[in-house]
Every structure is written in C-alpha cells, then in structure tokens.
Amino acid sequence: KAGVTQTPRYLIKTRGQQVTLSCSPISGHRSVSWYQQTPGQGLQFLFEYFSETQRNKGNFPGRFSGRQFSNSRSEMNVSTLELGDSALYLCASSLGTSSNTGELFFGEGSRLTVL
Amino acid sequence: AQSVAQPEDQVNVAEGNPLTVKCTYSVSGNPYLFWYVQYPNRGLQFLLKYITGDNLVKGSYGFEAEFNKSQTSFHLKKPSALVSDSALYFCAVRDYNQGGKLIFGQGTELSVKP
C-alpha cells in the first residue's frame, strides 16, 4: 500500500510569509506526527494529531500550527516565517496514538528554505 | 527526561567488515527503543525496535540491535557491511512522560568504503 505522502517536496519562501505543508498518512493510520529536522537541532517533535485532535505538542512557538481532517490527512502551517525555520519537515503516521509501542512511518519530507 | 545519545558523529567501515553504531539511553521506566535510517534527501525508514523480550532484536536489511539493560545501551549491528548501508542512522526512544513522542539521538553518519 502507499506510504506517507508529503507535499510539496521542496519550497522556497521569504521572511514574513506563511507556508502550509500537507501530509497524507498510510491508509488506515489515524495518527499523524510532525517533526522538524535541522543540522543544528536534529529531529525535533512539533505535534501529534489523532482523530482530528491534537494529542501532543512540542516546544515550538505559536507560529507553528497544525490540523487533521476527518480522512486523517494533516496540514501544518508556519506563519511569519523566519530564516531559522529553514528545515526538512517530516510527517509520520502510525496506527494508534503515540501512547502505544508501534513504530512511526515517515514520509519523504518537505524541504523549506526561507530567504 | 528521557533521552538517547549517539556518541559517534561518524563511523567508517570497510565493506564486508562488521559494523556497530552505538546508542545509549536514559529513561525512567521501561525503554521502548527504535532505530531508523535516513538516506540523502529522503525520510526516515524504520529498521527495528525493542519493546520487551529477547535482548537481540532482528530488523530490516540484515541489521540487528542488542539491548543491554545494565549498560543502558541499544547498539545497532550488522555482521557484514555493504556500501549501500552508507546513510544517517538515528536511535530513538518513546517518551511516555511526554505523550509518547519519539526522542531522537543526534544521528550517526555511517560510511562504508569498498
């Protein structure tokens, strides 16, 4: 079956703009998590959604937000972009919530460059 | 707080030799540990996990990992390295004190030379 799909794969924005990234989980998976990957900070947890509800949130400013739709697809939004937001944004899906012991399945990521 | 550490930024191995990528953890309670691999410009791929049971866990692509409770380690191993194993490897632990999110190590760059 199809894996986790993230769009767009690459995008370039300028400071102050906003961006929306999309993630379609594996069919049947109801949990979607988002991670930010940068060379300096490594992989940092952004948030997790399950059944359209945010279940967990990382230590990111309010400019970072997300949502999940009834078909489990998820979007994340970053407003008022800063240079430091340049990163690879990874989406991961799983059958249950993060409170279980299952592994996460990651998408290819969306690489955001902020100029 | 739960954490994992990967003490080596880079590991260099000759093709055909055994490889080890190190990971140590610090958790309260039972550790749920994972290994992921990332190829250039790609997402993370799941390799294996330890939840409970046998200390030697077998995973994808011939990789295995040994869970050692006394040494709080979860090292990734492969008996014979391939050039195609060259990639970035991440150890991770579930942090159930913070909703079960994955906490990742900083990653280890594995380079396998012919």
PDB file of C-alpha atoms in Angstrom:
ATOM      1  CA  LYS A   1       0.000   0.000   0.000  1.00  0.00           C
ATOM      2  CA  ALA A   2       1.056   3.585  -0.493  1.00  0.00           C
ATOM      3  CA  GLY A   3       3.330   5.159   2.080  1.00  0.00           C
ATOM      4  CA  VAL A   4       3.130   8.531   3.734  1.00  0.00           C
ATOM      5  CA  THR A   5       2.874  11.284   1.143  1.00  0.00           C
ATOM      6  CA  GLN A   6       4.066  14.805   1.779  1.00  0.00           C
ATOM      7  CA  THR A   7       3.577  17.807  -0.478  1.00  0.00           C
ATOM      8  CA  PRO A   8       5.260  19.883  -1.617  1.00  0.00           C
ATOM      9  CA  ARG A   9       8.676  18.227  -1.535  1.00  0.00           C
ATOM     10  CA  TYR A  10      10.577  21.476  -1.934  1.00  0.00           C
ATOM     11  CA  LEU A  11       9.604  25.093  -1.482  1.00  0.00           C
ATOM     12  CA  ILE A  12      11.243  28.469  -1.113  1.00  0.00           C
ATOM     13  CA  LYS A  13       9.686  31.320   0.828  1.00  0.00           C
ATOM     14  CA  THR A  14      10.812  34.713   2.053  1.00  0.00           C
ATOM     15  CA  ARG A  15      10.837  36.012   5.596  1.00  0.00           C
ATOM     16  CA  GLY A  16       7.446  37.081   6.847  1.00  0.00           C
ATOM     17  CA  GLN A  17       5.493  34.808   4.529  1.00  0.00           C
ATOM     18  CA  GLN A  18       3.484  31.842   5.663  1.00  0.00           C
ATOM     19  CA  VAL A  19       3.548  28.241   4.453  1.00  0.00           C
ATOM     20  CA  THR A  20       1.250  25.232   4.567  1.00  0.00           C
ATOM     21  CA  LEU A  21       2.556  21.687   4.285  1.00  0.00           C
ATOM     22  CA  SER A  22       0.399  18.663   3.638  1.00  0.00           C
ATOM     23  CA  CYS A  23       0.638  15.057   4.739  1.00  0.00           C
ATOM     24  CA  SER A  24      -1.416  12.044   3.724  1.00  0.00           C
ATOM     25  CA  PRO A  25      -0.853   9.097   6.085  1.00  0.00           C
ATOM     26  CA  ILE A  26      -0.795   5.431   5.227  1.00  0.00           C
ATOM     27  CA  SER A  27      -4.304   4.163   4.608  1.00  0.00           C
ATOM     28  CA  GLY A  28      -5.866   3.133   7.899  1.00  0.00           C
ATOM     29  CA  HIS A  29      -3.445   5.093  10.049  1.00  0.00           C
ATOM     30  CA  ARG A  30      -5.181   7.614  12.250  1.00  0.00           C
ATOM     31  CA  SER A  31      -2.223   9.229  13.970  1.00  0.00           C
ATOM     32  CA  VAL A  32      -0.039  11.840  12.303  1.00  0.00           C
ATOM     33  CA  SER A  33       3.041  13.387  13.877  1.00  0.00           C
ATOM     34  CA  TRP A  34       5.227  16.194  12.592  1.00  0.00           C
ATOM     35  CA  TYR A  35       8.950  16.642  13.145  1.00  0.00           C
ATOM     36  CA  GLN A  36      11.389  19.357  12.171  1.00  0.00           C
ATOM     37  CA  GLN A  37      14.888  18.320  11.121  1.00  0.00           C
ATOM     38  CA  THR A  38      17.778  20.783  11.028  1.00  0.00           C
ATOM     39  CA  PRO A  39      21.554  20.216  11.042  1.00  0.00           C
ATOM     40  CA  GLY A  40      21.944  22.080  14.324  1.00  0.00           C
ATOM     41  CA  GLN A  41      18.973  20.831  16.350  1.00  0.00           C
ATOM     42  CA  GLY A  42      18.459  17.421  14.781  1.00  0.00           C
ATOM     43  CA  LEU A  43      14.952  15.966  14.865  1.00  0.00           C
ATOM     44  CA  GLN A  44      12.501  17.921  16.984  1.00  0.00           C
ATOM     45  CA  PHE A  45       8.886  16.954  17.679  1.00  0.00           C
ATOM     46  CA  LEU A  46       6.302  19.504  16.606  1.00  0.00           C
ATOM     47  CA  PHE A  47       2.910  17.952  17.313  1.00  0.00           C
ATOM     48  CA  GLU A  48       0.746  14.857  17.002  1.00  0.00           C
ATOM     49  CA  TYR A  49      -2.837  14.525  15.849  1.00  0.00           C
ATOM     50  CA  PHE A  50      -5.221  11.628  16.300  1.00  0.00           C
ATOM     51  CA  SER A  51      -8.836  11.602  15.164  1.00  0.00           C
ATOM     52  CA  GLU A  52      -8.699  15.327  14.361  1.00  0.00           C
ATOM     53  CA  THR A  53      -7.498  16.210  17.873  1.00  0.00           C
ATOM     54  CA  GLN A  54      -4.075  17.465  18.834  1.00  0.00           C
ATOM     55  CA  ARG A  55      -2.768  14.942  21.336  1.00  0.00           C
ATOM     56  CA  ASN A  56       0.703  16.253  21.979  1.00  0.00           C
ATOM     57  CA  LYS A  57       2.717  19.367  21.253  1.00  0.00           C
ATOM     58  CA  GLY A  58       6.432  20.124  21.230  1.00  0.00           C
ATOM     59  CA  ASN A  59       8.241  23.262  22.313  1.00  0.00           C
ATOM     60  CA  PHE A  60       7.701  25.436  19.276  1.00  0.00           C
ATOM     61  CA  PRO A  61       6.251  28.962  19.148  1.00  0.00           C
ATOM     62  CA  GLY A  62       2.635  29.567  18.284  1.00  0.00           C
ATOM     63  CA  ARG A  63       3.614  30.401  14.707  1.00  0.00           C
ATOM     64  CA  PHE A  64       3.657  26.653  14.167  1.00  0.00           C
ATOM     65  CA  SER A  65       0.211  25.123  13.982  1.00  0.00           C
ATOM     66  CA  GLY A  66      -1.452  22.104  12.510  1.00  0.00           C
ATOM     67  CA  ARG A  67      -4.696  20.340  11.993  1.00  0.00           C
ATOM     68  CA  GLN A  68      -6.068  16.984  10.957  1.00  0.00           C
ATOM     69  CA  PHE A  69      -9.051  16.278   8.796  1.00  0.00           C
ATOM     70  CA  SER A  70     -11.658  13.553   9.066  1.00  0.00           C
ATOM     71  CA  ASN A  71      -9.802  11.456   6.457  1.00  0.00           C
ATOM     72  CA  SER A  72      -6.686  11.616   8.685  1.00  0.00           C
ATOM     73  CA  ARG A  73      -4.821  13.888   6.280  1.00  0.00           C
ATOM     74  CA  SER A  74      -2.921  16.586   8.121  1.00  0.00           C
ATOM     75  CA  GLU A  75      -1.573  20.021   7.415  1.00  0.00           C
ATOM     76  CA  MET A  76       0.891  22.134   9.270  1.00  0.00           C
ATOM     77  CA  ASN A  77       1.216  25.866   8.921  1.00  0.00           C
ATOM     78  CA  VAL A  78       4.058  28.187   9.780  1.00  0.00           C
ATOM     79  CA  SER A  79       3.257  31.886   9.839  1.00  0.00           C
ATOM     80  CA  THR A  80       5.611  34.870   9.762  1.00  0.00           C
ATOM     81  CA  LEU A  81       8.499  32.773   8.526  1.00  0.00           C
ATOM     82  CA  GLU A  82      11.971  33.330   9.928  1.00  0.00           C
ATOM     83  CA  LEU A  83      15.315  32.284   8.473  1.00  0.00           C
ATOM     84  CA  GLY A  84      15.645  29.706  11.236  1.00  0.00           C
ATOM     85  CA  ASP A  85      12.527  27.922  10.022  1.00  0.00           C
ATOM     86  CA  SER A  86      14.506  26.544   7.086  1.00  0.00           C
ATOM     87  CA  ALA A  87      14.395  22.813   7.640  1.00  0.00           C
ATOM     88  CA  LEU A  88      13.175  19.456   6.477  1.00  0.00           C
ATOM     89  CA  TYR A  89       9.671  18.917   7.850  1.00  0.00           C
ATOM     90  CA  LEU A  90       8.824  15.271   8.298  1.00  0.00           C
ATOM     91  CA  CYS A  91       5.418  13.769   8.738  1.00  0.00           C
ATOM     92  CA  ALA A  92       4.932  10.325  10.244  1.00  0.00           C
ATOM     93  CA  SER A  93       1.883   8.156  10.636  1.00  0.00           C
ATOM     94  CA  SER A  94       1.003   5.228  12.849  1.00  0.00           C
ATOM     95  CA  LEU A  95      -1.993   3.049  13.553  1.00  0.00           C
ATOM     96  CA  GLY A  96      -2.603   4.256  17.073  1.00  0.00           C
ATOM     97  CA  THR A  97      -1.531   7.184  19.129  1.00  0.00           C
ATOM     98  CA  SER A  98       1.995   7.681  20.402  1.00  0.00           C
ATOM     99  CA  SER A  99       0.939   6.081  23.653  1.00  0.00           C
ATOM    100  CA  ASN A 100       1.272   2.675  22.038  1.00  0.00           C
ATOM    101  CA  THR A 101       4.546   0.949  21.203  1.00  0.00           C
ATOM    102  CA  GLY A 102       4.284   0.871  17.434  1.00  0.00           C
ATOM    103  CA  GLU A 103       6.748   2.394  15.078  1.00  0.00           C
ATOM    104  CA  LEU A 104       6.206   5.541  13.069  1.00  0.00           C
ATOM    105  CA  PHE A 105       6.252   5.510   9.276  1.00  0.00           C
ATOM    106  CA  PHE A 106       7.796   8.630   7.811  1.00  0.00           C
ATOM    107  CA  GLY A 107       7.222  10.484   4.589  1.00  0.00           C
ATOM    108  CA  GLU A 108       9.993  11.857   2.369  1.00  0.00           C
ATOM    109  CA  GLY A 109       9.656  15.288   3.928  1.00  0.00           C
ATOM    110  CA  SER A 110       9.075  18.832   2.748  1.00  0.00           C
ATOM    111  CA  ARG A 111      12.236  20.872   2.486  1.00  0.00           C
ATOM    112  CA  LEU A 112      11.540  24.505   3.284  1.00  0.00           C
ATOM    113  CA  THR A 113      14.050  27.216   2.512  1.00  0.00           C
ATOM    114  CA  VAL A 114      13.401  30.685   3.907  1.00  0.00           C
ATOM    115  CA  LEU A 115      15.291  33.539   2.225  1.00  0.00           C
TER     116      LEU A 115
ATOM    117  CA  ALA B   1      13.541  13.499  30.889  1.00  0.00           C
ATOM    118  CA  GLN B   2      14.001  10.602  28.528  1.00  0.00           C
ATOM    119  CA  SER B   3      16.940  10.848  26.181  1.00  0.00           C
ATOM    120  CA  VAL B   4      19.194   8.925  23.849  1.00  0.00           C
ATOM    121  CA  ALA B   5      22.790   9.633  22.969  1.00  0.00           C
ATOM    122  CA  GLN B   6      24.776   8.591  19.947  1.00  0.00           C
ATOM    123  CA  PRO B   7      28.378   9.175  20.942  1.00  0.00           C
ATOM    124  CA  GLU B   8      29.815   8.954  17.427  1.00  0.00           C
ATOM    125  CA  ASP B   9      29.043  11.532  14.763  1.00  0.00           C
ATOM    126  CA  GLN B  10      30.606   9.312  12.124  1.00  0.00           C
ATOM    127  CA  VAL B  11      31.534   5.647  11.747  1.00  0.00           C
ATOM    128  CA  ASN B  12      33.765   4.408   8.950  1.00  0.00           C
ATOM    129  CA  VAL B  13      33.785   0.743   7.985  1.00  0.00           C
ATOM    130  CA  ALA B  14      35.240  -1.279   5.136  1.00  0.00           C
ATOM    131  CA  GLU B  15      32.788  -3.272   3.054  1.00  0.00           C
ATOM    132  CA  GLY B  16      32.442  -6.805   4.347  1.00  0.00           C
ATOM    133  CA  ASN B  17      33.506  -5.903   7.880  1.00  0.00           C
ATOM    134  CA  PRO B  18      31.100  -5.915  10.815  1.00  0.00           C
ATOM    135  CA  LEU B  19      29.643  -2.580  11.824  1.00  0.00           C
ATOM    136  CA  THR B  20      28.376  -1.173  15.107  1.00  0.00           C
ATOM    137  CA  VAL B  21      26.537   2.111  15.620  1.00  0.00           C
ATOM    138  CA  LYS B  22      26.283   2.994  19.288  1.00  0.00           C
ATOM    139  CA  CYS B  23      23.319   4.286  21.257  1.00  0.00           C
ATOM    140  CA  THR B  24      22.823   4.783  24.979  1.00  0.00           C
ATOM    141  CA  TYR B  25      19.585   5.761  26.634  1.00  0.00           C
ATOM    142  CA  SER B  26      18.310   7.371  29.780  1.00  0.00           C
ATOM    143  CA  VAL B  27      14.697   6.629  30.681  1.00  0.00           C
ATOM    144  CA  SER B  28      12.516   6.202  33.698  1.00  0.00           C
ATOM    145  CA  GLY B  29      10.549   3.009  33.433  1.00  0.00           C
ATOM    146  CA  ASN B  30      10.726   0.515  30.595  1.00  0.00           C
ATOM    147  CA  PRO B  31      12.530   1.743  27.492  1.00  0.00           C
ATOM    148  CA  TYR B  32      10.903   1.446  24.092  1.00  0.00           C
ATOM    149  CA  LEU B  33      13.771   1.861  21.656  1.00  0.00           C
ATOM    150  CA  PHE B  34      13.937   2.259  17.898  1.00  0.00           C
ATOM    151  CA  TRP B  35      16.460   2.526  15.102  1.00  0.00           C
ATOM    152  CA  TYR B  36      15.782   4.469  11.905  1.00  0.00           C
ATOM    153  CA  VAL B  37      17.901   5.070   8.810  1.00  0.00           C
ATOM    154  CA  GLN B  38      17.854   8.107   6.557  1.00  0.00           C
ATOM    155  CA  TYR B  39      19.282   8.177   3.053  1.00  0.00           C
ATOM    156  CA  PRO B  40      20.172  11.542   1.438  1.00  0.00           C
ATOM    157  CA  ASN B  41      17.139  13.716   0.730  1.00  0.00           C
ATOM    158  CA  ARG B  42      14.785  11.022   1.996  1.00  0.00           C
ATOM    159  CA  GLY B  43      12.608  10.467   5.040  1.00  0.00           C
ATOM    160  CA  LEU B  44      13.358   8.086   7.879  1.00  0.00           C
ATOM    161  CA  GLN B  45      12.935   4.358   7.406  1.00  0.00           C
ATOM    162  CA  PHE B  46      12.169   2.071  10.342  1.00  0.00           C
ATOM    163  CA  LEU B  47      14.804  -0.612  10.949  1.00  0.00           C
ATOM    164  CA  LEU B  48      13.863  -2.299  14.218  1.00  0.00           C
ATOM    165  CA  LYS B  49      12.507  -1.802  17.715  1.00  0.00           C
ATOM    166  CA  TYR B  50      12.877  -3.185  21.213  1.00  0.00           C
ATOM    167  CA  ILE B  51       9.782  -3.322  23.383  1.00  0.00           C
ATOM    168  CA  THR B  52      10.294  -6.372  25.528  1.00  0.00           C
ATOM    169  CA  GLY B  53      11.570  -9.931  25.278  1.00  0.00           C
ATOM    170  CA  ASP B  54      14.806 -11.094  23.681  1.00  0.00           C
ATOM    171  CA  ASN B  55      17.689  -8.699  24.060  1.00  0.00           C
ATOM    172  CA  LEU B  56      18.786  -9.334  20.479  1.00  0.00           C
ATOM    173  CA  VAL B  57      16.365  -7.790  18.038  1.00  0.00           C
ATOM    174  CA  LYS B  58      16.495  -8.517  14.320  1.00  0.00           C
ATOM    175  CA  GLY B  59      15.352  -5.964  11.789  1.00  0.00           C
ATOM    176  CA  SER B  60      15.358  -4.964   8.156  1.00  0.00           C
ATOM    177  CA  TYR B  61      18.283  -5.239   5.689  1.00  0.00           C
ATOM    178  CA  GLY B  62      20.215  -7.656   7.923  1.00  0.00           C
ATOM    179  CA  PHE B  63      20.511  -5.249  10.839  1.00  0.00           C
ATOM    180  CA  GLU B  64      20.143  -6.270  14.451  1.00  0.00           C
ATOM    181  CA  ALA B  65      20.416  -4.492  17.762  1.00  0.00           C
ATOM    182  CA  GLU B  66      21.390  -5.647  21.205  1.00  0.00           C
ATOM    183  CA  PHE B  67      19.534  -4.281  24.206  1.00  0.00           C
ATOM    184  CA  ASN B  68      21.700  -4.146  27.328  1.00  0.00           C
ATOM    185  CA  LYS B  69      19.842  -3.004  30.412  1.00  0.00           C
ATOM    186  CA  SER B  70      22.857  -2.868  32.734  1.00  0.00           C
ATOM    187  CA  GLN B  71      24.781  -0.677  30.307  1.00  0.00           C
ATOM    188  CA  THR B  72      21.654   1.210  29.152  1.00  0.00           C
ATOM    189  CA  SER B  73      22.688   0.639  25.571  1.00  0.00           C
ATOM    190  CA  PHE B  74      20.985  -0.339  22.341  1.00  0.00           C
ATOM    191  CA  HIS B  75      23.740  -0.693  19.758  1.00  0.00           C
ATOM    192  CA  LEU B  76      22.930  -1.345  16.111  1.00  0.00           C
ATOM    193  CA  LYS B  77      24.964  -4.061  14.416  1.00  0.00           C
ATOM    194  CA  LYS B  78      25.426  -5.814  11.117  1.00  0.00           C
ATOM    195  CA  PRO B  79      27.793  -8.756  10.528  1.00  0.00           C
ATOM    196  CA  SER B  80      28.923  -7.666   7.067  1.00  0.00           C
ATOM    197  CA  ALA B  81      28.609  -4.058   5.887  1.00  0.00           C
ATOM    198  CA  LEU B  82      27.596  -3.065   2.370  1.00  0.00           C
ATOM    199  CA  VAL B  83      28.451   0.157   0.557  1.00  0.00           C
ATOM    200  CA  SER B  84      24.690   0.700   0.230  1.00  0.00           C
ATOM    201  CA  ASP B  85      24.425   0.812   4.043  1.00  0.00           C
ATOM    202  CA  SER B  86      26.061   4.238   3.966  1.00  0.00           C
ATOM    203  CA  ALA B  87      23.481   6.592   5.456  1.00  0.00           C
ATOM    204  CA  LEU B  88      22.491   8.521   8.567  1.00  0.00           C
ATOM    205  CA  TYR B  89      21.297   6.371  11.455  1.00  0.00           C
ATOM    206  CA  PHE B  90      19.085   7.526  14.304  1.00  0.00           C
ATOM    207  CA  CYS B  91      18.370   5.906  17.623  1.00  0.00           C
ATOM    208  CA  ALA B  92      15.101   6.936  19.286  1.00  0.00           C
ATOM    209  CA  VAL B  93      13.137   6.313  22.481  1.00  0.00           C
ATOM    210  CA  ARG B  94       9.450   6.761  23.230  1.00  0.00           C
ATOM    211  CA  ASP B  95       8.946   9.377  25.919  1.00  0.00           C
ATOM    212  CA  TYR B  96       5.797   8.265  27.728  1.00  0.00           C
ATOM    213  CA  ASN B  97       6.200  11.078  30.229  1.00  0.00           C
ATOM    214  CA  GLN B  98       5.505  13.438  27.343  1.00  0.00           C
ATOM    215  CA  GLY B  99       2.715  11.719  25.480  1.00  0.00           C
ATOM    216  CA  GLY B 100       4.782   9.030  23.833  1.00  0.00           C
ATOM    217  CA  LYS B 101       6.597  11.187  21.321  1.00  0.00           C
ATOM    218  CA  LEU B 102       9.838   9.885  19.831  1.00  0.00           C
ATOM    219  CA  ILE B 103      13.018  11.438  21.169  1.00  0.00           C
ATOM    220  CA  PHE B 104      15.831  11.083  18.649  1.00  0.00           C
ATOM    221  CA  GLY B 105      19.568  10.986  19.064  1.00  0.00           C
ATOM    222  CA  GLN B 106      21.681  13.358  17.023  1.00  0.00           C
ATOM    223  CA  GLY B 107      22.385  10.738  14.402  1.00  0.00           C
ATOM    224  CA  THR B 108      25.480   8.839  13.267  1.00  0.00           C
ATOM    225  CA  GLU B 109      26.772   9.081   9.717  1.00  0.00           C
ATOM    226  CA  LEU B 110      27.833   5.615   8.565  1.00  0.00           C
ATOM    227  CA  SER B 111      30.283   5.445   5.684  1.00  0.00           C
ATOM    228  CA  VAL B 112      31.084   2.063   4.166  1.00  0.00           C
ATOM    229  CA  LYS B 113      34.014   2.064   1.741  1.00  0.00           C
ATOM    230  CA  PRO B 114      34.650  -0.606  -0.907  1.00  0.00           C
TER     231      PRO B 114
END
